[in-house]
Coordinates of C-alpha atoms in Angstrom, one line a residue:
M1 CA 30.7 1.8 -29.7
A2 CA 28.2 0.4 -27.3
N3 CA 28.4 -3.4 -26.8
L4 CA 25.3 -4.8 -28.3
G5 CA 23.4 -7.6 -26.5
Y6 CA 26.0 -8.3 -23.4
R7 CA 24.6 -8.5 -20.1
P8 CA 27.0 -7.4 -17.7
V9 CA 27.3 -9.8 -14.5
A10 CA 26.2 -8.8 -11.0
I11 CA 26.1 -9.8 -7.3
D12 CA 23.3 -9.2 -4.6
L13 CA 24.6 -9.2 -1.0
F14 CA 21.5 -8.8 1.4
A15 CA 19.2 -9.8 -1.4
G16 CA 15.8 -10.2 0.8
V17 CA 13.2 -11.4 -1.8
G18 CA 14.9 -9.6 -4.6
G19 CA 13.4 -6.0 -5.3
F20 CA 17.0 -4.6 -5.8
S21 CA 17.9 -7.5 -7.8
L22 CA 14.7 -7.3 -10.0
G23 CA 15.6 -3.5 -10.8
I24 CA 19.2 -4.6 -11.7
E25 CA 17.9 -7.3 -14.2
Q26 CA 15.3 -4.7 -15.6
A27 CA 18.3 -2.6 -16.5
G28 CA 20.0 -5.3 -18.6
L29 CA 22.2 -7.2 -16.2
D30 CA 22.0 -10.6 -15.2
V31 CA 22.2 -11.4 -11.3
A32 CA 24.5 -14.1 -11.1
I33 CA 24.5 -14.7 -7.2
A34 CA 22.1 -13.6 -4.8
V35 CA 23.2 -13.8 -0.8
E36 CA 20.2 -13.9 1.6
K37 CA 20.7 -14.9 5.3
D38 CA 17.2 -15.6 6.0
P39 CA 15.7 -19.0 4.8
I40 CA 12.3 -17.9 4.4
H41 CA 13.1 -15.0 2.2
A42 CA 15.8 -16.9 0.4
A43 CA 13.2 -19.6 -0.7
V44 CA 10.9 -16.7 -1.9
Y45 CA 14.0 -15.0 -3.9
G46 CA 14.5 -18.7 -5.4
F47 CA 11.0 -19.1 -6.4
N48 CA 11.0 -15.6 -8.3
F49 CA 14.6 -15.9 -9.6
P50 CA 15.2 -19.4 -11.1
Q51 CA 18.0 -18.1 -13.1
T52 CA 20.1 -17.0 -9.9
H53 CA 22.4 -18.9 -8.0
V54 CA 21.0 -18.5 -4.1
L55 CA 23.3 -18.6 -1.3
C56 CA 21.3 -18.7 1.9
A57 CA 24.1 -17.7 4.0
D58 CA 25.2 -15.0 6.3
V59 CA 27.2 -12.8 4.5
S60 CA 29.9 -12.5 7.6
D61 CA 30.5 -16.0 6.9
L62 CA 31.4 -15.6 3.3
T63 CA 34.6 -14.7 1.3
G64 CA 35.0 -13.8 -2.2
T65 CA 36.4 -17.1 -2.7
H66 CA 33.0 -18.9 -1.7
I67 CA 31.2 -16.4 -4.3
Q68 CA 33.8 -17.0 -6.9
Q69 CA 33.2 -20.8 -6.6
A70 CA 29.1 -20.0 -6.8
L71 CA 29.9 -17.8 -9.8
R72 CA 31.9 -20.4 -11.4
D73 CA 29.0 -22.9 -10.9
W74 CA 26.5 -20.4 -12.5
C75 CA 28.7 -19.9 -15.6
D76 CA 28.8 -23.7 -16.0
R77 CA 24.8 -23.6 -15.9
Q78 CA 24.2 -20.6 -17.8
R79 CA 27.0 -19.8 -20.0
S80 CA 29.6 -21.2 -21.9
P81 CA 32.3 -23.0 -20.0
V82 CA 34.9 -21.1 -22.1
L83 CA 34.3 -18.1 -19.8
V84 CA 35.8 -19.9 -16.7
S85 CA 38.2 -22.8 -18.2
D86 CA 41.6 -20.5 -17.9
R87 CA 40.9 -18.2 -15.3
D88 CA 40.7 -18.2 -11.6
R89 CA 38.7 -15.4 -11.2
I90 CA 35.4 -14.1 -13.0
D91 CA 35.1 -10.5 -13.9
I92 CA 32.4 -8.9 -12.2
D93 CA 30.8 -6.1 -13.5
L94 CA 28.7 -5.1 -10.4
V95 CA 28.3 -6.0 -6.5
F96 CA 25.1 -4.2 -4.9
G97 CA 22.9 -4.4 -2.0
G98 CA 21.6 -2.9 1.1
P99 CA 23.0 -3.7 4.5
P100 CA 20.3 -4.5 7.0
C101 CA 19.5 -0.7 8.3
Q102 CA 17.5 -0.7 11.4
G103 CA 20.7 0.7 13.2
F104 CA 20.5 3.8 11.1
S105 CA 16.7 4.2 10.9
V106 CA 15.2 7.1 12.1
M107 CA 12.4 4.9 13.1
G108 CA 14.5 3.0 15.5
K109 CA 16.8 3.9 18.4
R110 CA 19.6 5.0 16.2
Q111 CA 22.2 3.6 18.0
V112 CA 26.0 4.2 17.2
C113 CA 27.0 0.9 18.4
D114 CA 24.1 -1.0 17.0
K115 CA 26.0 -4.3 15.9
R116 CA 24.1 -4.2 12.7
N117 CA 25.8 -1.1 11.8
L118 CA 28.9 -3.1 11.0
L119 CA 27.3 -5.0 8.1
V120 CA 28.1 -2.2 5.8
F121 CA 31.8 -3.2 6.4
E122 CA 31.2 -6.6 5.5
F123 CA 29.8 -5.3 2.5
C124 CA 32.9 -3.2 1.7
R125 CA 35.0 -6.5 2.6
L126 CA 33.7 -8.7 -0.1
V127 CA 33.6 -5.5 -2.6
K128 CA 37.5 -5.4 -1.7
E129 CA 37.7 -9.0 -2.2
L130 CA 35.6 -9.6 -5.4
Q131 CA 37.0 -6.3 -7.2
P132 CA 33.9 -5.8 -9.3
R133 CA 34.0 -2.6 -11.7
Y134 CA 31.2 -1.0 -9.8
F135 CA 29.4 -1.3 -6.4
V136 CA 26.1 0.3 -5.4
M137 CA 25.4 0.2 -1.5
E138 CA 21.7 1.2 -0.4
N139 CA 20.7 2.1 2.9
V140 CA 18.3 4.3 4.9
P141 CA 18.9 8.4 5.1
G142 CA 19.5 8.2 8.7
L143 CA 23.2 6.7 7.6
G144 CA 23.8 10.3 6.4
L145 CA 23.0 11.9 9.8
K146 CA 25.8 13.9 11.3
K147 CA 25.9 11.0 14.4
Y148 CA 27.2 8.7 11.8
Q149 CA 29.8 11.1 10.1
N150 CA 32.7 9.1 11.7
L151 CA 31.3 5.8 10.5
L152 CA 30.8 6.9 6.9
N153 CA 33.9 8.8 6.5
R154 CA 35.7 5.1 7.7
L155 CA 33.8 3.5 5.0
Q156 CA 34.6 5.5 2.4
C157 CA 38.3 5.5 3.3
E158 CA 38.1 1.6 3.3
F159 CA 36.5 1.6 -0.3
Q160 CA 39.1 4.2 -1.4
A161 CA 42.0 1.8 0.2
A162 CA 40.5 -1.2 -1.8
G163 CA 41.0 0.9 -5.1
Y164 CA 37.7 2.6 -5.5
E165 CA 36.3 6.1 -6.2
I166 CA 33.3 7.2 -4.4
I167 CA 30.8 9.4 -6.2
Q168 CA 30.5 12.7 -4.1
P169 CA 28.4 14.0 -2.8
I170 CA 26.5 10.9 -1.7
Q171 CA 23.0 11.4 -2.2
V172 CA 19.5 10.4 -1.2
L173 CA 17.3 9.5 -3.9
S174 CA 13.0 9.3 -3.4
A175 CA 11.1 6.6 -5.3
V176 CA 8.3 9.0 -6.3
N177 CA 11.0 11.0 -8.3
F178 CA 11.6 8.0 -10.4
G179 CA 7.9 6.7 -11.3
V180 CA 7.0 4.7 -8.0
P181 CA 3.9 5.5 -6.3
Q182 CA 5.4 6.0 -2.8
Q183 CA 7.4 8.7 -0.8
R184 CA 10.3 6.3 -0.1
Q185 CA 13.8 7.8 0.6
R186 CA 17.1 5.9 0.4
L187 CA 20.8 6.5 0.4
F188 CA 23.0 5.3 -2.0
V189 CA 26.8 5.0 -1.9
L190 CA 28.1 4.5 -5.5
G191 CA 31.5 3.6 -6.6
N192 CA 33.9 2.2 -9.3
Q193 CA 37.3 0.9 -9.7
V194 CA 40.1 3.8 -10.3
G195 CA 40.3 4.1 -14.1
V196 CA 37.0 3.0 -15.0
K197 CA 34.3 5.4 -16.8
P198 CA 32.7 6.9 -13.0
L199 CA 29.0 6.2 -12.2
T200 CA 27.0 9.3 -12.0
Y201 CA 23.7 9.7 -9.9
P202 CA 20.4 9.6 -11.8
Q203 CA 18.4 12.8 -12.3
P204 CA 14.9 12.7 -10.9
Q205 CA 12.4 11.9 -14.0
L206 CA 9.5 13.6 -12.0
Q207 CA 9.7 16.5 -9.7
S208 CA 6.4 18.0 -9.6
P209 CA 3.8 16.4 -7.5
S210 CA 1.3 16.8 -10.2
E211 CA 3.5 14.1 -12.2
F212 CA 3.7 11.8 -9.4
C213 CA 2.3 8.2 -9.7
T214 CA -0.3 8.0 -7.0
V215 CA -2.4 5.3 -5.5
R216 CA -5.1 5.3 -7.7
D217 CA -2.6 4.5 -10.6
A218 CA -1.4 1.5 -8.7
I219 CA -4.4 -0.2 -7.2
A220 CA -7.5 1.3 -8.7
D221 CA -8.1 -1.7 -10.8
L222 CA -7.8 -4.5 -8.4
P223 CA -11.1 -6.1 -7.2
N224 CA -12.5 -5.8 -3.8
L225 CA -11.3 -8.7 -1.8
D226 CA -14.2 -8.7 0.5
D227 CA -16.0 -10.3 -2.6
F228 CA -13.8 -13.2 -2.5
T229 CA -14.6 -16.0 0.3
E230 CA -11.4 -18.1 -1.1
L231 CA -9.2 -15.4 0.4
Q232 CA -10.4 -15.5 3.8
T233 CA -8.2 -18.9 4.0
S234 CA -5.7 -18.6 0.8
D235 CA -3.6 -16.0 -0.5
S236 CA -4.7 -16.5 -4.2
V237 CA -7.9 -16.6 -6.1
E238 CA -8.6 -17.8 -9.7
L239 CA -10.5 -14.7 -11.5
T240 CA -13.2 -15.4 -13.9
L241 CA -12.7 -14.2 -17.5
P242 CA -15.1 -11.3 -16.9
Q243 CA -13.4 -10.2 -13.5
L244 CA -9.8 -10.3 -15.5
Q245 CA -11.3 -8.4 -18.5
L246 CA -12.6 -5.5 -15.8
L247 CA -9.0 -5.7 -14.2
Q248 CA -7.6 -5.0 -17.5
A249 CA -10.0 -2.2 -18.7
L250 CA -9.5 -0.2 -15.4
A251 CA -5.7 -0.7 -15.3
M252 CA -3.5 2.6 -15.7
P253 CA -0.3 2.5 -17.8
Y254 CA 1.7 1.9 -14.7
V255 CA -0.5 -1.3 -13.8
E256 CA -0.2 -2.1 -17.7
K257 CA 3.5 -2.5 -17.6
L258 CA 3.4 -4.0 -14.3
R259 CA 1.6 -6.9 -15.8
G260 CA 2.7 -7.0 -19.4
I261 CA -0.3 -5.7 -20.8
I262 CA 1.7 -2.8 -22.6
S263 CA 5.4 -3.2 -23.3
D264 CA 8.1 -1.4 -21.3
P265 CA 10.9 -0.2 -23.4
F266 CA 13.3 0.5 -20.3
N267 CA 12.5 -3.1 -19.0
F268 CA 15.1 -5.6 -20.0
A269 CA 14.0 -8.3 -17.6
Y270 CA 13.6 -11.9 -18.5
P271 CA 10.1 -12.5 -19.1
R272 CA 8.1 -14.9 -16.6
Q273 CA 5.7 -17.3 -17.0
W274 CA 2.6 -16.7 -15.1
N275 CA -1.0 -17.0 -15.1
P276 CA -2.8 -13.8 -15.3
F277 CA -5.9 -15.1 -14.1
L278 CA -4.5 -15.7 -10.6
L279 CA -4.8 -13.1 -8.2
T280 CA -2.0 -13.5 -5.6
S281 CA -0.8 -12.3 -2.5
S282 CA -4.1 -11.1 -1.6
K283 CA -5.4 -12.8 1.6
R284 CA -7.9 -10.9 3.6
T285 CA -7.4 -9.3 6.9
R286 CA -10.4 -9.8 9.3
H287 CA -11.5 -6.6 11.1
N288 CA -14.2 -6.4 14.0
L289 CA -17.2 -4.3 13.3
A290 CA -16.0 -1.4 15.5
S291 CA -12.8 -0.9 13.6
I292 CA -14.5 -1.1 10.1
E293 CA -17.0 1.7 11.3
R294 CA -14.0 4.0 12.4
F295 CA -12.1 3.0 9.3
N296 CA -15.2 4.2 6.9
Q297 CA -15.0 7.5 8.9
T298 CA -11.5 8.0 8.4
P299 CA -10.7 10.7 5.6
P300 CA -8.0 10.0 3.1
G301 CA -4.6 11.1 4.3
Q302 CA -6.0 11.1 7.9
L303 CA -5.0 8.7 10.8
E304 CA -7.8 6.5 12.4
S305 CA -7.6 7.9 16.1
I306 CA -7.8 4.3 17.8
S307 CA -5.3 2.1 15.5
R308 CA -3.4 4.7 14.4
L309 CA -3.5 3.7 11.1
Q310 CA -3.2 6.2 8.1
R311 CA -6.0 6.0 5.5
L312 CA -4.4 6.2 1.8
D313 CA -5.4 9.1 -0.7
W314 CA -6.3 7.8 -4.1
D315 CA -4.8 11.0 -5.7
K316 CA -1.6 11.1 -3.8
P317 CA 1.5 8.7 -3.6
C318 CA 1.6 6.3 -0.8
Y319 CA 3.8 7.1 2.3
T320 CA 6.8 4.9 3.1
L321 CA 5.4 1.3 3.7
R322 CA 7.9 -0.2 6.6
A323 CA 8.5 -3.7 7.2
G324 CA 8.6 -4.3 10.9
T325 CA 10.9 -6.6 12.8
G326 CA 12.1 -10.1 12.6
P327 CA 11.4 -12.5 15.1
E328 CA 14.9 -11.9 16.7
H329 CA 13.8 -8.5 17.4
G330 CA 10.1 -9.1 18.7
S331 CA 8.2 -9.7 15.5
Y332 CA 6.7 -6.2 15.4
T333 CA 4.6 -5.5 12.4
S334 CA 4.8 -2.2 11.2
P335 CA 1.4 -0.4 10.7
R336 CA -0.7 -1.0 7.5
P337 CA -2.4 1.6 5.4
I338 CA -6.1 1.7 5.3
H339 CA -7.2 1.2 1.7
P340 CA -8.7 4.5 0.1
K341 CA -12.1 3.2 -0.5
Y342 CA -12.5 0.0 1.5
P343 CA -12.9 -0.4 5.2
R344 CA -9.7 -2.4 5.4
V345 CA -5.9 -2.7 5.5
I346 CA -4.3 -2.9 2.3
S347 CA -3.3 -6.6 0.8
V348 CA 0.2 -7.7 0.5
R349 CA -0.4 -7.5 -3.5
E350 CA -1.5 -4.0 -3.0
A351 CA 1.6 -3.2 -1.1
A352 CA 3.8 -4.8 -3.7
R353 CA 1.8 -2.5 -6.4
L354 CA 3.0 0.4 -4.4
H355 CA 6.3 -0.7 -4.3
S356 CA 6.4 -1.2 -8.3
F357 CA 6.7 -5.1 -8.0
P358 CA 5.1 -6.6 -11.2
D359 CA 2.1 -9.1 -10.6
W360 CA 3.9 -12.3 -11.6
F361 CA 6.3 -11.4 -8.6
R362 CA 5.2 -13.5 -5.5
F363 CA 5.8 -13.2 -1.8
H364 CA 5.3 -15.4 1.1
A365 CA 1.9 -16.9 1.7
T366 CA 1.7 -15.8 5.3
K367 CA 0.9 -12.0 5.3
W368 CA 3.1 -11.1 8.1
H369 CA 6.1 -12.6 6.0
G370 CA 4.7 -11.2 2.9
F371 CA 4.4 -7.2 4.5
R372 CA 8.0 -7.7 5.6
Q373 CA 9.4 -8.8 2.4
V374 CA 7.8 -5.9 0.5
G375 CA 8.7 -3.3 3.2
N376 CA 12.7 -4.5 3.3
A377 CA 12.8 -4.2 -0.3
V378 CA 14.1 -1.7 -2.7
P379 CA 11.4 -0.8 -5.0
P380 CA 12.4 -2.2 -8.4
R381 CA 11.8 0.6 -10.4
L382 CA 14.1 2.4 -8.1
G383 CA 16.6 0.0 -8.4
R384 CA 16.3 -0.1 -12.0
V385 CA 17.6 3.6 -12.7
L386 CA 20.6 2.6 -10.8
G387 CA 21.1 -0.4 -12.6
H388 CA 20.7 2.0 -15.8
Q389 CA 23.7 4.1 -14.5
V390 CA 26.0 1.0 -14.6
I391 CA 24.8 0.3 -17.9
A392 CA 25.7 3.7 -19.4
A393 CA 28.9 3.5 -17.4
L394 CA 29.7 0.3 -18.9
G395 CA 28.7 1.0 -22.4
V396 CA 26.6 -1.7 -22.8
A397 CA 23.2 -1.8 -25.1
P398 CA 21.4 -4.8 -23.8
S399 CA 18.8 -6.6 -25.9
Q400 CA 15.6 -7.8 -24.9
P401 CA 15.7 -11.5 -23.8
T402 CA 14.1 -13.9 -26.0
S403 CA 13.8 -16.9 -23.6
T404 CA 10.9 -16.9 -20.9
L405 CA 11.9 -18.2 -17.3
T406 CA 9.3 -20.7 -15.4
L407 CA 9.0 -19.8 -11.7
K408 CA 9.8 -22.4 -9.2
D409 CA 7.4 -24.7 -7.2
P410 CA 4.9 -22.5 -5.0
Y411 CA 5.9 -24.7 -2.2
L412 CA 8.8 -22.6 -1.6
L413 CA 6.2 -19.5 -0.8
E414 CA 4.8 -21.8 2.2
L415 CA 7.9 -23.0 4.0
G416 CA 7.9 -22.0 7.7
Q417 CA 11.2 -21.1 9.4
V418 CA 12.0 -25.0 10.1
K419 CA 11.0 -26.3 6.8
A420 CA 13.0 -23.5 5.0
S421 CA 16.0 -24.2 7.0
E422 CA 15.8 -27.9 6.1
Y423 CA 15.2 -27.1 2.4
W424 CA 18.7 -25.1 2.4
K425 CA 20.6 -27.8 4.4
Q426 CA 19.3 -30.4 1.8
K427 CA 20.7 -28.3 -1.1
K428 CA 24.0 -28.2 1.1
R429 CA 23.7 -32.2 1.4
Q430 CA 23.4 -32.3 -2.4
G431 CA 26.5 -30.3 -2.8
D432 CA 24.7 -27.4 -4.2
F433 CA 25.5 -23.6 -4.0
S434 CA 28.9 -24.2 -3.3
G435 CA 28.4 -26.4 -0.1
L436 CA 27.0 -23.3 1.7
G437 CA 23.5 -23.2 3.3
C438 CA 21.5 -22.3 6.6

């Protein structure tokens, strides 16, 4: 018999701003702890997930003991203290995360010796120390290339030595097969403790291009940003009632679920309190007249000859949205698609829609950070199907949450590197988050 109403406990390593976390929450698990090294991303995560205990720390500096202490603190705040009163360790149902993938990415240099490749073994180390029932590790398809076979074999051997079975064969999943309007492929390594019910890979829900969710499904309802002078200097604007009513009238079923207009029976996330009149993450990008003319002349699906930006096609999924690099690797900005109708690149909100983020979810107010945060994330809908596999293996039938979460102070969405680092240091001085911080 399924365990009714119970929400299993999960830990997110390499959390970013929480795309994978949101998908796991939507599947019916409680993401108790999230670890993110970058203080700006950690602050944005904290804004969107007020119920999660955020550790702004380098995974390499953490031990299972650190995370167990944070988990006890979380239980004290969120659950009955009885759960931790007589135990040194709290059972964890799932550890998940996507170690930084640039060392394996086909868009990068794909160097076997790239030090970032070693972070997959830090993920493995913490799984070994925490001993969750299940783990899900996400990475780029490049990890499955022949040149990384020895590394992948070593990783599997270490998981097996820690008492885990690896589901074979390791598979690459495409987000477009699971209702995301984006051609985005990711490799997932699934594992379970020996003796528990094994995980299985999800079967594609959509297989024919005629079934795929499209750019039109995702963003056709959004207004023309050029109509709002406020968006030249701000990333948000308050819609009028007629503007909101028009947006809702144009919304496709995909968007109606993202905005909570219609219910989604497969979404068990905690509702967030938000203002549907507020159009967020929509700061305009200024283009010169020559660029605007070239964008106007670029057919759907084609590259603009000078900028090499690709124009989106209303009736097809988006191509893979990439993140670019952080300041430690040159602050490279990835090409942003040209809107299928307007002569401009898409906004952060439009990118988020194409990634399956709901409209209540907010990103950093600076476009460069916002696009990186979207591009680095696991699409929530793709994360959700992996979470459902864990829920099925656990034999849990989660119930819809009855409480609504209040998002944190939008100040967290505007912090630069210095102020974000100071924010987490202040948390450390206050004795919060197990004494850890950036």
